[in-house]
Amino acid sequence: MVDNLLPSSTGEVEHLRAQVAALQEQLSRWQNLIETANVLVVDLNADGTIRYLNLAAEQVFQITRDGWAGRSLLSFLAAEDRARAQQVFLEAIQARAPSLMFQCRVQSPQIGEFHGLWTVSLRYDDAGNYSGAAATAYDVGPIEQARREAEASRAMLQLVIDSLLQAIFWKDRDSRYLGANRRLLEDAGIADLADIIGKADTDMPWVEQAPLYWADDLAVMEHGPKLNIEEPWTRADGTQIWLRTNKLPLVRDGEVIGVLAMYDV
């Protein structure tokens, strides 16, 4: 019976050897690709312990090849992110999801805080039970840094325009508010900037003047600035006053995308 399973000729033996050699070469290429990749590659057992780390992961985790076997991946994550990461995993497993993606930090003694965007493929056995996972993580730290810097820049710009005595606001081409300073919000009786974004003049206390303002906005977008406009305006308390307003086209990359305006009493 065993003899029937063996190759029957030298040609078949050589053919099998060639197939094995080809598979070994292919496996070697994949191993080399994974080991030299600049992304973290992690393979996990069903209990969350590590089966494999590539070189990039070892460097970030600051652990040798002999030291990661049996360690939990959670132990390498930033303490503030562990509970959330575990919850995301459990929810995906309970839903029998094939994969999941989340952002989580690793506290690395070598590089400091590693902001990883994790993509995880979940494995299940024939009975549908979770049996492990393979994960990759890209360093999105520079993106996070750029986001923080952009937020700081926006906050500073908002602080500057909030400090001005004039009211300032800007709208899109549909004459809906994109932003404003604190003076306009106070005049409108609005507490939070987010509450004015996307609104039109028909949603504001000065609804009666909305057609007039819309006509001005349209003229500015089509023909250019209108300066020292004198126009009526209704405050949040219902009182009506006259404003002196300047309106300019809001231009980005040579295209008019809305209106920038400022007024004073």
Short mmCIF file of C-alpha atoms in Angstrom, two decimals:
data_model
loop_
_atom_site.label_atom_id
_atom_site.label_comp_id
_atom_site.label_asym_id
_atom_site.label_seq_id
_atom_site.Cartn_x
_atom_site.Cartn_y
_atom_site.Cartn_z
CA MET A 1 0.00 0.00 0.00
CA VAL A 2 2.85 2.35 0.89
CA ASP A 3 4.63 1.46 -2.32
CA ASN A 4 1.64 2.76 -4.29
CA LEU A 5 2.16 6.21 -2.76
CA LEU A 6 5.81 6.47 -3.81
CA PRO A 7 6.92 7.86 -7.19
CA SER A 8 7.13 5.09 -9.77
CA SER A 9 9.97 6.53 -11.81
CA THR A 10 13.05 8.73 -11.67
CA GLY A 11 11.22 11.30 -13.79
CA GLU A 12 8.43 11.60 -11.24
CA VAL A 13 10.97 11.98 -8.44
CA GLU A 14 12.69 14.80 -10.27
CA HIS A 15 9.35 16.44 -11.00
CA LEU A 16 8.40 16.33 -7.31
CA ARG A 17 11.80 17.72 -6.33
CA ALA A 18 11.34 20.58 -8.76
CA GLN A 19 7.90 21.34 -7.33
CA VAL A 20 9.25 21.30 -3.78
CA ALA A 21 12.15 23.57 -4.78
CA ALA A 22 9.75 25.99 -6.46
CA LEU A 23 7.53 26.08 -3.38
CA GLN A 24 10.55 26.64 -1.13
CA GLU A 25 11.73 29.48 -3.34
CA GLN A 26 8.29 31.05 -3.29
CA LEU A 27 8.09 30.66 0.49
CA SER A 28 11.52 32.23 0.85
CA ARG A 29 10.45 35.23 -1.24
CA TRP A 30 7.36 35.75 0.89
CA GLN A 31 9.35 35.41 4.11
CA ASN A 32 11.89 37.92 2.86
CA LEU A 33 9.13 40.32 1.81
CA ILE A 34 7.46 40.12 5.23
CA GLU A 35 10.72 40.39 7.16
CA THR A 36 11.93 43.45 5.24
CA ALA A 37 8.57 45.24 5.08
CA ASN A 38 8.44 48.65 6.79
CA VAL A 39 5.05 47.80 8.27
CA LEU A 40 4.40 45.78 11.40
CA VAL A 41 3.28 42.19 10.74
CA VAL A 42 1.85 40.21 13.66
CA ASP A 43 0.24 36.77 13.81
CA LEU A 44 -1.86 35.89 16.85
CA ASN A 45 -3.18 32.77 18.51
CA ALA A 46 -6.84 32.57 19.49
CA ASP A 47 -6.03 33.77 23.02
CA GLY A 48 -4.32 36.91 21.72
CA THR A 49 -0.78 35.74 22.31
CA ILE A 50 1.81 36.30 19.61
CA ARG A 51 2.76 33.53 17.18
CA TYR A 52 4.96 35.64 14.97
CA LEU A 53 6.39 39.15 14.63
CA ASN A 54 8.37 40.47 11.70
CA LEU A 55 11.54 42.50 12.15
CA ALA A 56 9.74 45.87 11.99
CA ALA A 57 7.38 44.80 14.79
CA GLU A 58 10.28 43.52 16.89
CA GLN A 59 12.02 46.87 16.55
CA VAL A 60 8.94 48.86 17.53
CA PHE A 61 8.07 46.51 20.41
CA GLN A 62 11.76 46.40 21.40
CA ILE A 63 11.70 42.66 21.89
CA THR A 64 14.02 39.93 20.61
CA ARG A 65 13.00 36.93 18.56
CA ASP A 66 13.22 34.74 21.66
CA GLY A 67 11.14 37.06 23.81
CA TRP A 68 7.76 37.52 22.16
CA ALA A 69 6.44 33.94 22.04
CA GLY A 70 3.42 33.65 24.34
CA ARG A 71 3.26 37.40 25.05
CA SER A 72 -0.09 39.14 24.61
CA LEU A 73 -0.27 41.79 21.90
CA LEU A 74 -2.31 43.94 24.30
CA SER A 75 0.68 44.24 26.62
CA PHE A 76 2.53 46.25 23.96
CA LEU A 77 -0.32 48.69 23.28
CA ALA A 78 -0.59 52.04 25.01
CA ALA A 79 -2.43 51.56 28.31
CA GLU A 80 -5.12 54.09 27.30
CA ASP A 81 -5.91 52.12 24.11
CA ARG A 82 -5.96 48.53 25.40
CA ALA A 83 -9.58 48.33 26.53
CA ARG A 84 -10.83 49.91 23.29
CA ALA A 85 -8.70 47.59 21.13
CA GLN A 86 -9.91 44.54 23.04
CA GLN A 87 -13.53 45.66 22.68
CA VAL A 88 -13.15 46.18 18.92
CA PHE A 89 -11.69 42.67 18.60
CA LEU A 90 -14.44 41.05 20.65
CA GLU A 91 -17.21 42.78 18.73
CA ALA A 92 -15.70 41.69 15.40
CA ILE A 93 -15.32 38.10 16.57
CA GLN A 94 -18.86 37.97 17.94
CA ALA A 95 -20.13 39.22 14.58
CA ARG A 96 -17.94 36.65 12.75
CA ALA A 97 -16.43 39.51 10.80
CA PRO A 98 -13.67 38.50 8.36
CA SER A 99 -11.59 41.57 9.15
CA LEU A 100 -11.45 44.84 11.02
CA MET A 101 -9.50 48.09 11.02
CA PHE A 102 -8.73 50.40 13.91
CA GLN A 103 -6.14 52.91 15.07
CA CYS A 104 -4.11 52.18 18.18
CA ARG A 105 -0.86 53.36 19.71
CA VAL A 106 2.18 51.35 20.78
CA GLN A 107 4.51 52.68 23.46
CA SER A 108 7.94 52.02 21.98
CA PRO A 109 11.10 52.53 24.07
CA GLN A 110 13.01 53.10 20.83
CA ILE A 111 10.80 55.46 18.84
CA GLY A 112 8.39 56.74 21.47
CA GLU A 113 4.71 56.57 20.58
CA PHE A 114 3.94 54.58 17.43
CA HIS A 115 0.54 55.50 15.97
CA GLY A 116 -0.53 52.38 14.13
CA LEU A 117 -3.37 51.95 11.68
CA TRP A 118 -4.10 48.26 12.16
CA THR A 119 -5.69 46.01 9.54
CA VAL A 120 -6.61 42.61 10.96
CA SER A 121 -7.73 39.43 9.18
CA LEU A 122 -9.60 37.08 11.50
CA ARG A 123 -9.42 33.28 11.21
CA TYR A 124 -12.16 30.78 12.07
CA ASP A 125 -12.11 26.99 12.15
CA ASP A 126 -14.58 24.73 10.34
CA ALA A 127 -17.00 25.05 13.25
CA GLY A 128 -16.95 28.84 13.00
CA ASN A 129 -14.91 29.36 16.15
CA TYR A 130 -12.30 32.11 16.23
CA SER A 131 -8.84 30.57 15.85
CA GLY A 132 -6.44 33.49 15.45
CA ALA A 133 -5.59 36.58 13.45
CA ALA A 134 -2.99 38.15 11.19
CA ALA A 135 -2.46 41.90 11.50
CA THR A 136 -0.46 44.65 9.83
CA ALA A 137 0.09 48.15 11.16
CA TYR A 138 1.18 51.24 9.25
CA ASP A 139 2.80 54.18 10.99
CA VAL A 140 0.32 57.06 10.74
CA GLY A 141 2.24 59.18 13.25
CA PRO A 142 3.20 61.83 10.67
CA ILE A 143 -0.45 62.08 9.63
CA GLU A 144 -1.51 62.47 13.27
CA GLN A 145 1.15 65.14 13.78
CA ALA A 146 -0.04 67.01 10.69
CA ARG A 147 -3.63 66.76 11.93
CA ARG A 148 -2.68 68.16 15.35
CA GLU A 149 -0.74 71.00 13.74
CA ALA A 150 -3.67 71.80 11.44
CA GLU A 151 -6.05 71.82 14.41
CA ALA A 152 -3.71 74.12 16.33
CA SER A 153 -3.45 76.42 13.32
CA ARG A 154 -7.24 76.54 12.94
CA ALA A 155 -7.63 77.22 16.66
CA MET A 156 -5.15 80.10 16.48
CA LEU A 157 -6.88 81.58 13.43
CA GLN A 158 -10.23 81.33 15.21
CA LEU A 159 -8.74 83.01 18.28
CA VAL A 160 -7.44 85.87 16.13
CA ILE A 161 -10.73 86.56 14.34
CA ASP A 162 -12.67 86.17 17.60
CA SER A 163 -10.55 88.99 19.02
CA LEU A 164 -11.61 91.45 16.30
CA LEU A 165 -14.27 94.06 17.00
CA GLN A 166 -15.85 93.60 13.58
CA ALA A 167 -18.11 90.67 12.84
CA ILE A 168 -16.61 88.32 10.24
CA PHE A 169 -18.22 85.41 8.42
CA TRP A 170 -17.87 83.42 5.23
CA LYS A 171 -20.34 81.44 3.15
CA ASP A 172 -20.33 78.89 0.34
CA ARG A 173 -21.76 79.43 -3.14
CA ASP A 174 -25.24 78.55 -1.84
CA SER A 175 -24.89 81.36 0.72
CA ARG A 176 -24.67 78.91 3.63
CA TYR A 177 -22.38 79.75 6.52
CA LEU A 178 -18.98 78.07 6.57
CA GLY A 179 -17.56 79.98 9.54
CA ALA A 180 -17.79 83.10 11.66
CA ASN A 181 -16.18 84.87 14.58
CA ARG A 182 -17.47 85.29 18.11
CA ARG A 183 -18.96 88.75 17.40
CA LEU A 184 -21.34 87.38 14.77
CA LEU A 185 -22.34 84.45 17.00
CA GLU A 186 -23.17 86.82 19.84
CA ASP A 187 -25.22 89.05 17.52
CA ALA A 188 -27.06 85.98 16.24
CA GLY A 189 -27.68 84.59 19.72
CA ILE A 190 -25.74 81.41 18.90
CA ALA A 191 -23.50 79.85 21.54
CA ASP A 192 -21.43 77.43 19.49
CA LEU A 193 -19.73 77.87 16.11
CA ALA A 194 -20.90 74.41 15.00
CA ASP A 195 -24.51 75.59 15.32
CA ILE A 196 -24.16 78.10 12.48
CA ILE A 197 -22.26 75.93 10.00
CA GLY A 198 -24.46 74.99 7.05
CA LYS A 199 -27.24 77.40 7.93
CA ALA A 200 -28.62 80.02 5.55
CA ASP A 201 -29.82 83.52 6.33
CA THR A 202 -33.38 82.15 6.24
CA ASP A 203 -32.46 80.15 9.37
CA MET A 204 -31.22 83.21 11.23
CA PRO A 205 -32.92 85.99 13.23
CA TRP A 206 -32.50 88.30 10.22
CA VAL A 207 -34.72 86.08 8.03
CA GLU A 208 -36.61 89.13 6.73
CA GLN A 209 -33.41 90.50 5.20
CA ALA A 210 -32.38 87.11 3.73
CA PRO A 211 -33.41 87.92 0.11
CA LEU A 212 -31.40 91.16 0.24
CA TYR A 213 -28.31 89.38 1.60
CA TRP A 214 -28.62 86.58 -0.95
CA ALA A 215 -28.77 89.11 -3.79
CA ASP A 216 -25.64 90.81 -2.44
CA ASP A 217 -23.81 87.47 -2.10
CA LEU A 218 -24.67 86.51 -5.66
CA ALA A 219 -23.56 89.87 -7.05
CA VAL A 220 -20.24 89.64 -5.20
CA MET A 221 -19.56 86.10 -6.45
CA GLU A 222 -20.37 87.09 -10.03
CA HIS A 223 -19.00 90.63 -10.27
CA GLY A 224 -16.56 91.25 -7.43
CA PRO A 225 -16.39 93.12 -4.09
CA LYS A 226 -19.13 95.34 -2.69
CA LEU A 227 -17.75 97.76 -0.12
CA ASN A 228 -19.39 99.98 2.48
CA ILE A 229 -22.84 98.56 1.90
CA GLU A 230 -25.45 100.06 4.22
CA GLU A 231 -28.17 97.54 4.95
CA PRO A 232 -30.78 96.78 7.63
CA TRP A 233 -30.21 93.91 10.02
CA THR A 234 -32.24 92.20 12.75
CA ARG A 235 -30.54 91.12 15.93
CA ALA A 236 -31.33 88.01 17.94
CA ASP A 237 -33.37 90.13 20.39
CA GLY A 238 -35.54 91.39 17.50
CA THR A 239 -34.17 94.91 17.37
CA GLN A 240 -33.31 96.26 13.92
CA ILE A 241 -30.24 98.35 13.18
CA TRP A 242 -28.22 99.45 10.17
CA LEU A 243 -24.88 97.86 9.29
CA ARG A 244 -21.92 98.96 7.22
CA THR A 245 -20.81 95.79 5.40
CA ASN A 246 -17.95 94.79 3.12
CA LYS A 247 -18.22 91.66 1.00
CA LEU A 248 -15.49 89.98 -1.08
CA PRO A 249 -15.44 86.90 -3.27
CA LEU A 250 -13.97 83.90 -1.42
CA VAL A 251 -11.44 82.49 -3.87
CA ARG A 252 -9.51 79.20 -3.76
CA ASP A 253 -7.13 78.11 -6.52
CA GLY A 254 -8.57 80.78 -8.81
CA GLU A 255 -12.16 79.63 -8.30
CA VAL A 256 -14.84 81.59 -6.46
CA ILE A 257 -16.16 79.25 -3.79
CA GLY A 258 -18.23 81.70 -1.77
CA VAL A 259 -18.29 85.04 0.01
CA LEU A 260 -16.16 86.58 2.77
CA ALA A 261 -17.86 89.40 4.66
CA MET A 262 -17.42 91.69 7.64
CA TYR A 263 -19.64 94.30 9.18
CA ASP A 264 -19.73 96.95 11.88
CA VAL A 265 -22.53 99.01 13.30
#
